[in-house]
Short mmCIF file of C-alpha atoms in Angstrom, two decimals:
data_model
loop_
_atom_site.label_atom_id
_atom_site.label_comp_id
_atom_site.label_asym_id
_atom_site.label_seq_id
_atom_site.Cartn_x
_atom_site.Cartn_y
_atom_site.Cartn_z
CA MET A 68 55.55 70.79 101.24
CA LYS A 69 57.16 72.10 98.05
CA ASN A 70 56.44 75.66 99.04
CA VAL A 71 57.91 75.23 102.56
CA PHE A 72 60.99 73.82 101.12
CA ALA A 73 61.34 76.58 98.66
CA THR A 74 60.89 79.05 101.51
CA ILE A 75 63.58 77.45 103.46
CA ILE A 76 65.96 77.55 100.56
CA PHE A 77 65.43 81.17 99.84
CA ALA A 78 65.59 82.20 103.37
CA VAL A 79 68.94 80.57 103.76
CA VAL A 80 70.12 82.36 100.66
CA ALA A 81 68.97 85.62 102.06
CA MET A 82 70.54 85.14 105.33
CA THR A 83 73.86 84.43 103.67
CA ALA A 84 73.65 87.13 101.14
CA THR A 85 76.45 89.24 102.47
CA ALA A 86 78.89 85.96 102.42
CA HIS A 87 78.11 84.63 99.07
CA THR A 88 78.03 86.32 95.58
CA ALA A 89 74.95 85.86 93.22
CA ARG A 90 76.17 84.24 90.07
CA GLN A 91 77.39 86.45 87.46
CA VAL A 92 77.56 85.79 83.78
CA GLY A 93 78.41 88.16 80.90
CA GLY A 94 81.57 89.28 79.09
CA ASP A 95 84.13 91.87 78.71
CA ILE A 96 82.81 94.37 76.21
CA SER A 97 85.42 97.04 76.41
CA LEU A 98 85.34 97.75 72.90
CA LEU A 99 81.60 98.10 72.45
CA THR A 100 81.38 101.80 72.24
CA LYS A 101 84.27 101.95 69.63
CA TYR A 102 82.53 99.22 67.51
CA GLU A 103 79.19 100.96 67.66
CA THR A 104 80.71 104.40 66.82
CA ASN A 105 82.67 103.06 63.70
CA GLY A 106 79.40 101.37 62.33
CA ALA A 107 79.73 97.71 63.18
CA GLN A 108 76.74 95.73 62.26
CA TYR A 109 75.24 93.03 64.62
CA TYR A 110 72.50 90.64 64.05
CA ASP A 111 70.77 88.41 66.34
CA LEU A 112 70.20 84.48 65.98
CA ASP A 113 67.11 85.16 63.61
CA GLY A 114 69.01 87.38 61.49
CA ASN A 115 67.45 90.80 62.85
CA ARG A 116 69.57 93.76 63.24
CA ILE A 117 70.48 94.46 66.95
CA THR A 118 70.19 98.37 67.60
CA ASP A 119 70.92 98.08 71.35
CA MET A 120 73.54 95.43 72.33
CA LEU A 121 73.12 95.79 76.17
CA SER A 122 69.23 95.40 75.73
CA TYR A 123 70.11 92.39 73.56
CA LEU A 124 72.32 90.90 75.97
CA LYS A 125 70.01 91.31 78.93
CA GLN A 126 67.31 89.50 76.94
CA GLN A 127 69.86 86.64 76.76
CA GLU A 128 69.96 86.75 80.69
CA TRP A 129 73.37 88.19 80.94
CA ASN A 130 73.65 90.25 84.03
CA ALA A 131 77.34 91.18 84.35
CA MET A 132 79.94 93.17 82.15
CA ARG A 133 83.56 93.87 82.60
CA VAL A 134 85.57 96.77 81.30
CA ARG A 135 89.28 97.36 81.15
CA LEU A 136 91.11 100.65 82.04
CA PHE A 137 94.36 101.90 80.89
CA VAL A 138 96.28 104.97 82.57
CA ASP A 139 97.19 106.70 79.21
CA PRO A 140 96.21 104.37 76.19
CA THR A 141 97.44 107.08 73.82
CA ASN A 142 100.96 105.44 74.59
CA SER A 143 99.86 102.05 73.61
CA GLY A 144 100.37 102.11 69.85
CA ASP A 145 97.26 99.68 69.65
CA ARG A 146 94.13 100.82 68.08
CA ALA A 147 92.13 98.54 70.51
CA ALA A 148 93.66 99.91 73.66
CA CYS A 149 91.45 103.07 73.83
CA GLN A 150 89.98 102.75 77.31
CA ASP A 151 90.90 105.79 79.12
CA ILE A 152 88.84 107.03 82.25
CA GLU A 153 86.56 109.22 79.99
CA TYR A 154 85.57 106.17 77.88
CA VAL A 155 85.31 103.90 81.00
CA LYS A 156 83.10 106.13 82.79
CA ALA A 157 80.57 106.51 80.02
CA LEU A 158 80.49 102.95 79.02
CA GLY A 159 80.32 102.04 82.84
CA LYS A 160 77.33 104.20 83.25
CA ARG A 161 75.42 102.60 80.37
CA ILE A 162 76.12 99.28 81.74
CA LYS A 163 74.88 100.11 85.24
CA ASP A 164 71.91 101.92 83.86
CA ALA A 165 71.03 98.73 81.84
CA GLY A 166 70.99 96.66 84.91
CA PHE A 167 74.11 94.83 84.67
CA SER A 168 76.74 94.54 87.44
CA LEU A 169 80.19 96.08 86.64
CA MET A 170 83.48 94.70 87.00
CA LEU A 171 86.39 97.38 86.57
CA ASP A 172 89.68 95.89 85.49
CA PHE A 173 92.61 98.07 86.23
CA HIS A 174 95.67 97.35 84.02
CA TYR A 175 97.78 99.79 85.80
CA SER A 176 99.62 100.33 82.60
CA ASP A 177 99.24 102.34 79.24
CA THR A 178 98.97 99.27 77.22
CA TRP A 179 97.77 95.58 77.64
CA ALA A 180 98.87 93.99 80.88
CA ASP A 181 99.48 90.29 81.04
CA PRO A 182 101.78 87.51 82.05
CA VAL A 183 104.57 88.77 79.84
CA LYS A 184 103.78 92.51 79.79
CA GLN A 185 103.26 94.33 83.01
CA TRP A 186 104.90 97.76 81.94
CA THR A 187 104.80 100.81 84.27
CA PRO A 188 102.73 103.64 82.70
CA ALA A 189 105.12 106.37 81.13
CA SER A 190 104.12 108.98 83.51
CA TRP A 191 105.09 106.70 86.54
CA VAL A 192 108.21 105.14 85.25
CA SER A 193 110.64 107.56 87.11
CA LEU A 194 109.00 106.93 90.36
CA SER A 195 110.71 104.83 93.12
CA ASP A 196 109.06 102.07 94.78
CA ALA A 197 107.87 104.09 97.59
CA GLU A 198 106.42 106.77 95.43
CA LEU A 199 104.83 103.99 93.40
CA TYR A 200 102.94 102.78 96.64
CA THR A 201 101.48 106.18 96.98
CA LYS A 202 100.70 106.60 93.32
CA ILE A 203 98.77 103.42 92.91
CA TYR A 204 96.76 104.27 96.00
CA ASP A 205 96.16 107.89 94.93
CA TYR A 206 95.36 106.75 91.33
CA THR A 207 92.97 103.97 92.27
CA LYS A 208 91.04 106.31 94.67
CA ASP A 209 90.75 108.92 91.98
CA VAL A 210 89.54 106.54 89.49
CA LEU A 211 86.94 105.03 91.82
CA GLN A 212 85.69 108.51 93.03
CA GLN A 213 85.25 109.61 89.34
CA MET A 214 83.26 106.42 88.55
CA ASN A 215 80.99 106.83 91.63
CA GLU A 216 80.44 110.62 90.49
CA ALA A 217 79.53 109.43 87.12
CA GLY A 218 76.98 106.88 88.21
CA ALA A 219 79.27 103.90 87.18
CA THR A 220 80.12 102.50 90.61
CA PRO A 221 81.80 99.14 89.99
CA ASP A 222 80.56 96.13 91.96
CA PHE A 223 83.59 94.10 91.29
CA ILE A 224 87.29 95.68 91.07
CA GLN A 225 90.36 93.77 89.62
CA THR A 226 93.48 95.31 91.20
CA GLY A 227 95.65 94.39 88.13
CA ASN A 228 95.08 92.07 85.12
CA GLU A 229 96.63 88.66 84.87
CA ILE A 230 98.90 89.61 87.65
CA SER A 231 100.71 85.93 87.94
CA TYR A 232 104.12 87.54 87.87
CA GLY A 233 103.57 90.63 89.42
CA MET A 234 102.88 94.24 87.97
CA LEU A 235 104.57 97.67 87.28
CA TRP A 236 107.66 96.13 86.31
CA GLY A 237 109.14 99.20 85.04
CA ALA A 238 109.86 100.53 81.51
CA SER A 239 109.11 98.19 78.54
CA ASP A 240 112.79 97.18 77.98
CA GLY A 241 113.16 95.23 81.14
CA SER A 242 111.54 93.07 83.64
CA SER A 243 113.65 93.13 86.64
CA LYS A 244 111.04 93.54 89.15
CA LYS A 245 109.11 90.42 88.01
CA TYR A 246 107.52 88.49 90.79
CA TYR A 247 107.44 84.46 91.09
CA ALA A 248 105.03 82.87 93.35
CA GLY A 249 106.66 80.98 96.29
CA GLN A 250 109.74 83.09 95.83
CA SER A 251 111.05 86.10 97.86
CA SER A 252 112.18 88.22 94.89
CA ASN A 253 109.97 91.27 94.65
CA ARG A 254 107.19 89.58 96.64
CA ASP A 255 107.08 92.35 99.42
CA ARG A 256 107.08 95.04 96.64
CA PHE A 257 104.12 93.34 94.70
CA THR A 258 102.11 92.56 97.89
CA LYS A 259 102.59 96.17 99.12
CA LEU A 260 101.12 97.59 95.64
CA LEU A 261 98.17 95.31 96.03
CA LYS A 262 97.51 96.47 99.64
CA GLN A 263 97.54 100.05 98.60
CA ALA A 264 95.31 99.54 95.66
CA GLY A 265 92.89 97.43 97.81
CA LYS A 266 93.01 100.14 100.63
CA ALA A 267 91.62 102.71 97.92
CA CYS A 268 89.14 100.33 97.00
CA ARG A 269 87.67 99.71 100.39
CA GLU A 270 87.51 103.30 101.20
CA VAL A 271 85.82 104.71 98.07
CA CYS A 272 83.62 101.47 97.14
CA PRO A 273 83.23 99.54 100.22
CA ASN A 274 80.35 97.23 98.90
CA ALA A 275 82.55 96.11 95.92
CA LYS A 276 84.32 92.92 95.90
CA ILE A 277 88.20 92.87 95.19
CA VAL A 278 89.33 90.39 92.59
CA LEU A 279 93.09 88.99 92.13
CA HIS A 280 93.46 87.98 88.75
CA THR A 281 95.93 85.46 87.42
CA GLU A 282 96.09 82.96 84.49
CA ARG A 283 97.97 79.91 85.72
CA VAL A 284 95.20 77.29 85.53
CA ALA A 285 97.74 75.16 83.53
CA ASN A 286 100.05 75.12 86.70
CA THR A 287 98.05 74.18 89.58
CA ASN A 288 100.98 74.40 92.01
CA TYR A 289 101.75 78.02 90.81
CA ALA A 290 98.19 79.06 91.22
CA VAL A 291 98.13 77.84 94.81
CA ASN A 292 101.66 79.29 95.72
CA PHE A 293 100.35 82.61 94.44
CA TYR A 294 97.46 82.80 96.58
CA ASN A 295 99.31 81.36 99.51
CA ASP A 296 101.72 84.38 98.87
CA MET A 297 98.73 86.63 99.25
CA LYS A 298 97.27 85.05 102.28
CA ASN A 299 100.77 85.10 104.07
CA ALA A 300 101.30 88.76 103.33
CA ALA A 301 97.51 89.44 104.34
CA VAL A 302 96.47 91.03 101.09
CA ASP A 303 92.92 92.08 101.27
CA TYR A 304 90.83 90.57 98.59
CA ASP A 305 87.55 88.60 98.18
CA ILE A 306 87.57 86.56 94.96
CA ILE A 307 90.06 84.56 93.10
CA GLY A 308 89.89 85.65 89.47
CA LEU A 309 91.05 83.37 86.73
CA SER A 310 91.68 83.43 82.91
CA PHE A 311 91.08 80.12 81.10
CA TYR A 312 91.74 79.50 77.33
CA SER A 313 92.33 75.92 76.48
CA TYR A 314 94.70 76.67 73.78
CA TYR A 315 96.82 78.17 76.31
CA HIS A 316 95.86 76.42 79.62
CA GLY A 317 94.92 72.83 78.96
CA ASN A 318 91.69 70.95 78.90
CA LEU A 319 88.50 71.04 81.44
CA THR A 320 90.06 68.29 83.28
CA GLN A 321 93.07 70.73 84.01
CA LEU A 322 90.66 73.47 84.85
CA GLU A 323 88.90 71.22 87.43
CA THR A 324 92.09 69.99 88.90
CA THR A 325 93.07 73.87 89.62
CA LEU A 326 89.75 74.70 90.80
CA ASN A 327 89.62 71.79 93.20
CA SER A 328 93.04 72.79 94.57
CA LEU A 329 92.00 76.55 95.00
CA GLU A 330 88.71 75.55 96.71
CA THR A 331 90.48 73.27 99.24
CA ASN A 332 93.16 75.67 99.98
CA PHE A 333 91.42 78.96 100.01
CA ALA A 334 87.90 77.85 101.33
CA ASP A 335 87.03 81.58 102.29
CA LYS A 336 87.44 82.84 98.82
CA GLU A 337 85.02 82.47 95.91
CA ILE A 338 86.28 81.98 92.43
CA MET A 339 85.23 83.53 88.96
CA ILE A 340 86.17 82.75 85.29
CA VAL A 341 86.84 86.48 84.30
CA GLU A 342 88.18 85.53 80.82
CA VAL A 343 87.33 82.64 78.52
CA GLY A 344 86.86 82.17 74.89
CA TYR A 345 86.96 79.37 72.17
CA PHE A 346 87.22 80.04 68.48
CA TYR A 347 84.59 79.58 65.92
CA ALA A 348 86.96 80.09 63.17
CA TRP A 349 91.01 80.24 62.73
CA GLN A 350 92.22 78.68 65.86
CA PRO A 351 95.56 80.01 66.90
CA THR A 352 98.76 78.04 67.08
CA ILE A 353 98.48 75.89 70.52
CA SER A 354 100.96 77.18 72.99
CA SER A 355 102.05 74.47 75.56
CA PRO A 356 100.69 73.40 77.81
CA GLY A 357 97.58 74.33 75.90
CA VAL A 358 95.46 71.56 73.98
CA ASP A 359 93.92 71.35 70.76
CA LEU A 360 90.02 70.32 71.47
CA SER A 361 88.88 70.80 67.83
CA ALA A 362 88.40 66.96 67.50
CA THR A 363 85.85 67.22 70.15
CA TYR A 364 84.75 70.76 69.76
CA PRO A 365 85.05 71.65 66.03
CA ILE A 366 86.36 75.01 65.38
CA SER A 367 82.95 76.42 64.28
CA PRO A 368 79.82 78.16 65.54
CA ASP A 369 78.39 74.84 66.84
CA GLY A 370 81.64 73.65 68.04
CA GLN A 371 82.10 76.80 70.18
CA LYS A 372 78.67 76.13 71.60
CA ALA A 373 79.39 72.67 72.43
CA TYR A 374 82.65 73.63 74.22
CA THR A 375 80.74 76.42 76.26
CA GLU A 376 78.06 73.93 77.32
CA ALA A 377 80.84 71.42 78.42
CA LEU A 378 82.69 74.33 80.32
CA ILE A 379 79.36 75.39 82.17
CA ALA A 380 78.82 71.64 83.19
CA THR A 381 82.13 71.43 84.62
CA LEU A 382 81.95 74.96 86.39
CA ASN A 383 78.52 73.85 87.85
CA LYS A 384 80.23 71.20 89.79
CA HIS A 385 81.88 74.06 91.84
CA ASN A 386 79.63 75.90 94.31
CA LYS A 387 82.65 78.35 94.90
CA VAL A 388 82.72 79.37 91.18
CA VAL A 389 80.31 82.49 91.09
CA GLY A 390 81.36 84.26 87.74
CA LEU A 391 81.84 83.49 84.27
CA TYR A 392 82.96 86.33 81.74
CA TRP A 393 83.58 85.85 77.96
CA TRP A 394 86.40 87.95 76.62
CA TRP A 395 85.72 90.11 73.80
CA PRO A 396 82.51 88.89 72.81
CA GLU A 397 81.60 91.91 71.00
CA ALA A 398 84.37 91.63 68.38
CA CYS A 399 82.70 92.47 65.09
CA GLU A 400 84.40 94.29 62.10
CA TYR A 401 81.45 93.59 59.86
CA GLY A 402 80.13 96.49 58.25
CA LEU A 403 83.33 98.56 58.76
CA ASP A 404 85.62 100.06 56.25
CA TRP A 405 88.82 97.82 57.03
CA ASN A 406 91.26 100.67 55.93
CA THR A 407 89.61 103.45 57.83
CA LYS A 408 87.28 102.40 60.52
CA ARG A 409 88.52 99.05 61.85
CA VAL A 410 88.66 98.74 65.64
CA SER A 411 91.41 96.29 66.04
CA ASP A 412 94.40 95.17 64.14
CA GLY A 413 93.08 91.86 63.23
CA TRP A 414 90.07 89.78 63.49
CA TYR A 415 89.19 87.81 66.82
CA ASN A 416 87.45 84.70 65.82
CA ALA A 417 86.36 83.90 69.34
CA SER A 418 83.87 86.53 69.56
CA LEU A 419 80.16 85.75 69.97
CA PHE A 420 79.44 87.66 66.73
CA ASN A 421 80.84 86.81 63.21
CA ASP A 422 83.81 89.01 62.84
CA ASP A 423 84.37 87.89 59.37
CA ALA A 424 83.19 90.44 56.75
CA LYS A 425 82.77 87.67 54.28
CA THR A 426 79.33 85.81 54.15
CA THR A 427 81.33 82.75 53.01
CA SER A 428 84.32 81.94 55.25
CA ALA A 429 87.59 80.78 54.20
CA VAL A 430 87.34 77.98 56.63
CA GLY A 431 84.47 76.47 54.71
CA TYR A 432 81.32 77.60 56.46
CA THR A 433 78.58 79.76 55.63
CA TYR A 434 77.58 82.28 58.34
CA PRO A 435 76.36 85.79 57.89
CA GLY A 436 78.68 88.50 59.03
CA GLY A 437 77.81 90.15 62.22
CA LYS A 438 75.40 87.39 63.10
CA ALA A 439 75.48 86.22 66.85
CA MET A 440 76.90 82.83 67.46
CA PRO A 441 74.80 80.06 69.24
CA THR A 442 76.75 80.57 72.26
CA VAL A 443 75.14 83.86 73.11
CA ALA A 444 72.10 81.96 74.21
CA VAL A 445 73.97 79.20 76.17
CA LEU A 446 75.87 81.34 78.69
CA LYS A 447 72.75 81.93 80.86
CA ASN A 448 73.06 78.24 81.71
CA PHE A 449 75.57 79.05 84.13
CA LEU A 450 72.82 80.97 85.99
CA THR A 451 69.99 78.87 85.64
CA ASP A 452 71.41 75.11 86.18
CA THR A 453 71.07 75.63 90.07
CA GLY A 454 68.85 72.94 91.20
CA ILE A 455 66.34 75.18 92.70
CA LEU A 456 63.71 74.14 90.37
CA SER A 457 64.03 70.36 91.19
CA ALA A 458 64.14 71.59 94.99
CA THR A 459 60.51 73.12 94.68
CA GLY A 460 59.03 69.79 93.28
CA ASP A 461 57.40 66.93 95.05
CA LYS A 462 59.21 65.78 98.34
CA ALA A 463 60.71 62.81 96.44
CA SER A 464 62.57 64.95 94.08
CA TRP A 465 64.60 66.54 96.78
CA LEU A 466 64.60 64.34 99.78
CA GLY A 467 68.23 63.40 100.47
CA ALA A 468 69.70 65.61 97.94
CA TRP A 469 72.35 68.19 98.68
CA TYR A 470 72.43 71.63 97.67
CA THR A 471 74.77 74.72 97.96
CA LEU A 472 73.54 77.61 99.54
CA ASN A 473 73.28 79.29 96.18
CA GLY A 474 70.86 76.39 95.43
CA GLN A 475 72.95 74.31 93.01
CA LYS A 476 72.14 70.50 93.29
CA LEU A 477 75.39 68.46 93.99
CA THR A 478 75.71 64.89 92.81
CA GLY A 479 76.35 63.55 96.36
CA LYS A 480 77.27 64.51 99.82
CA PRO A 481 79.86 67.35 99.43
CA SER A 482 83.55 66.38 99.96
CA GLN A 483 84.63 69.99 100.77
CA ASN A 484 83.95 71.63 104.04
CA GLY A 485 81.21 74.26 104.12
CA ILE A 486 77.54 75.15 104.74
CA TYR A 487 75.08 73.26 102.73
CA ILE A 488 71.33 72.40 102.43
CA ASN A 489 70.28 68.70 103.12
CA ASN A 490 66.44 67.56 103.66
CA GLY A 491 65.65 71.26 104.09
CA ARG A 492 68.29 72.16 106.73
CA LYS A 493 71.46 73.90 106.82
CA VAL A 494 74.29 71.26 107.59
CA VAL A 495 77.91 72.13 108.38
CA VAL A 496 80.26 69.74 106.62
CA LYS A 497 83.72 69.67 108.33
#
């Protein structure tokens, strides 16, 4: 019986493969090449030197990587913003050759694009809106053609980075073309830009899934309004992408509130957490409505691990959540000459490797420089906690249980509409 049920589970998953994305777990490793070139030293959990980072992360069962792209980062003034098309093609090919899926993150800017910075590239600033609609299509198409030719075809494409308030606002001395969800100002302009970018994606990479990336987990109503605007404007995309940092966006309960609303209102879309992080040292100033979770999850390597375990437990309640990407896991200045070879302008202590050049940290714990954090080995639980193992046991272990089509075991009968497995059969819940 157990083999029959397993066959049913996997047959259903196979039949729905075109509609459901296999779970992705990994990180945004956009600076890996520069760290390696400059001589950063990485060590595994046992203290052994890591000579091939991608192979090491593959051993940790990661299966996905994300890389950002700037139009002309020489205009950025930030040493960590170095990802031009040649850099990204080379790193993207390495990622694909190593067997990972690749998410390409278009920033559509020369520098960091985020909720408060969506500046138009210097070479595009003089273009009218009509010319920008053409430019974003042409640029996106050209980049993707180059990625294909380089053997770095993306599997997921973000048409913009943290675009909660629009993109391509103009020069960096103004934001008059800002968009606000649920309001008409600049909405048509913004959605036309997204449609043009999405059109290029479909033409050049028809098998890739398009991700619309926002960061308003802290404001559930705003997040719903944003994706409602996309729906009403018929913007073509597949996946809702979210950034989630507790020190900016709230606790795990707030995350779950927003996930529930997005799943209810946009049942045809999947969801990915495309950026997440938690500090192991030097937590930054908490930004309202963010929260300080250090009493529960101490700012330490073990606290970071505990937070990640709790995060994954939360995400595994949601069958629509199919991706989890740690942001900047490769940050590691250990072994570099800070004056001549540093990669960023400061240490990022939410990395998954000890970014501190000192063996004894100023915050009071001893942890070797460059060593992997325990969290590295925890992220795979997002892939493995699916319930399929229990489904292949004796009949008593699965009889009456409910599973998603991805094989995730639920705690009871699902409350959201969809197709599920119950007692070895597909069941439509309405």
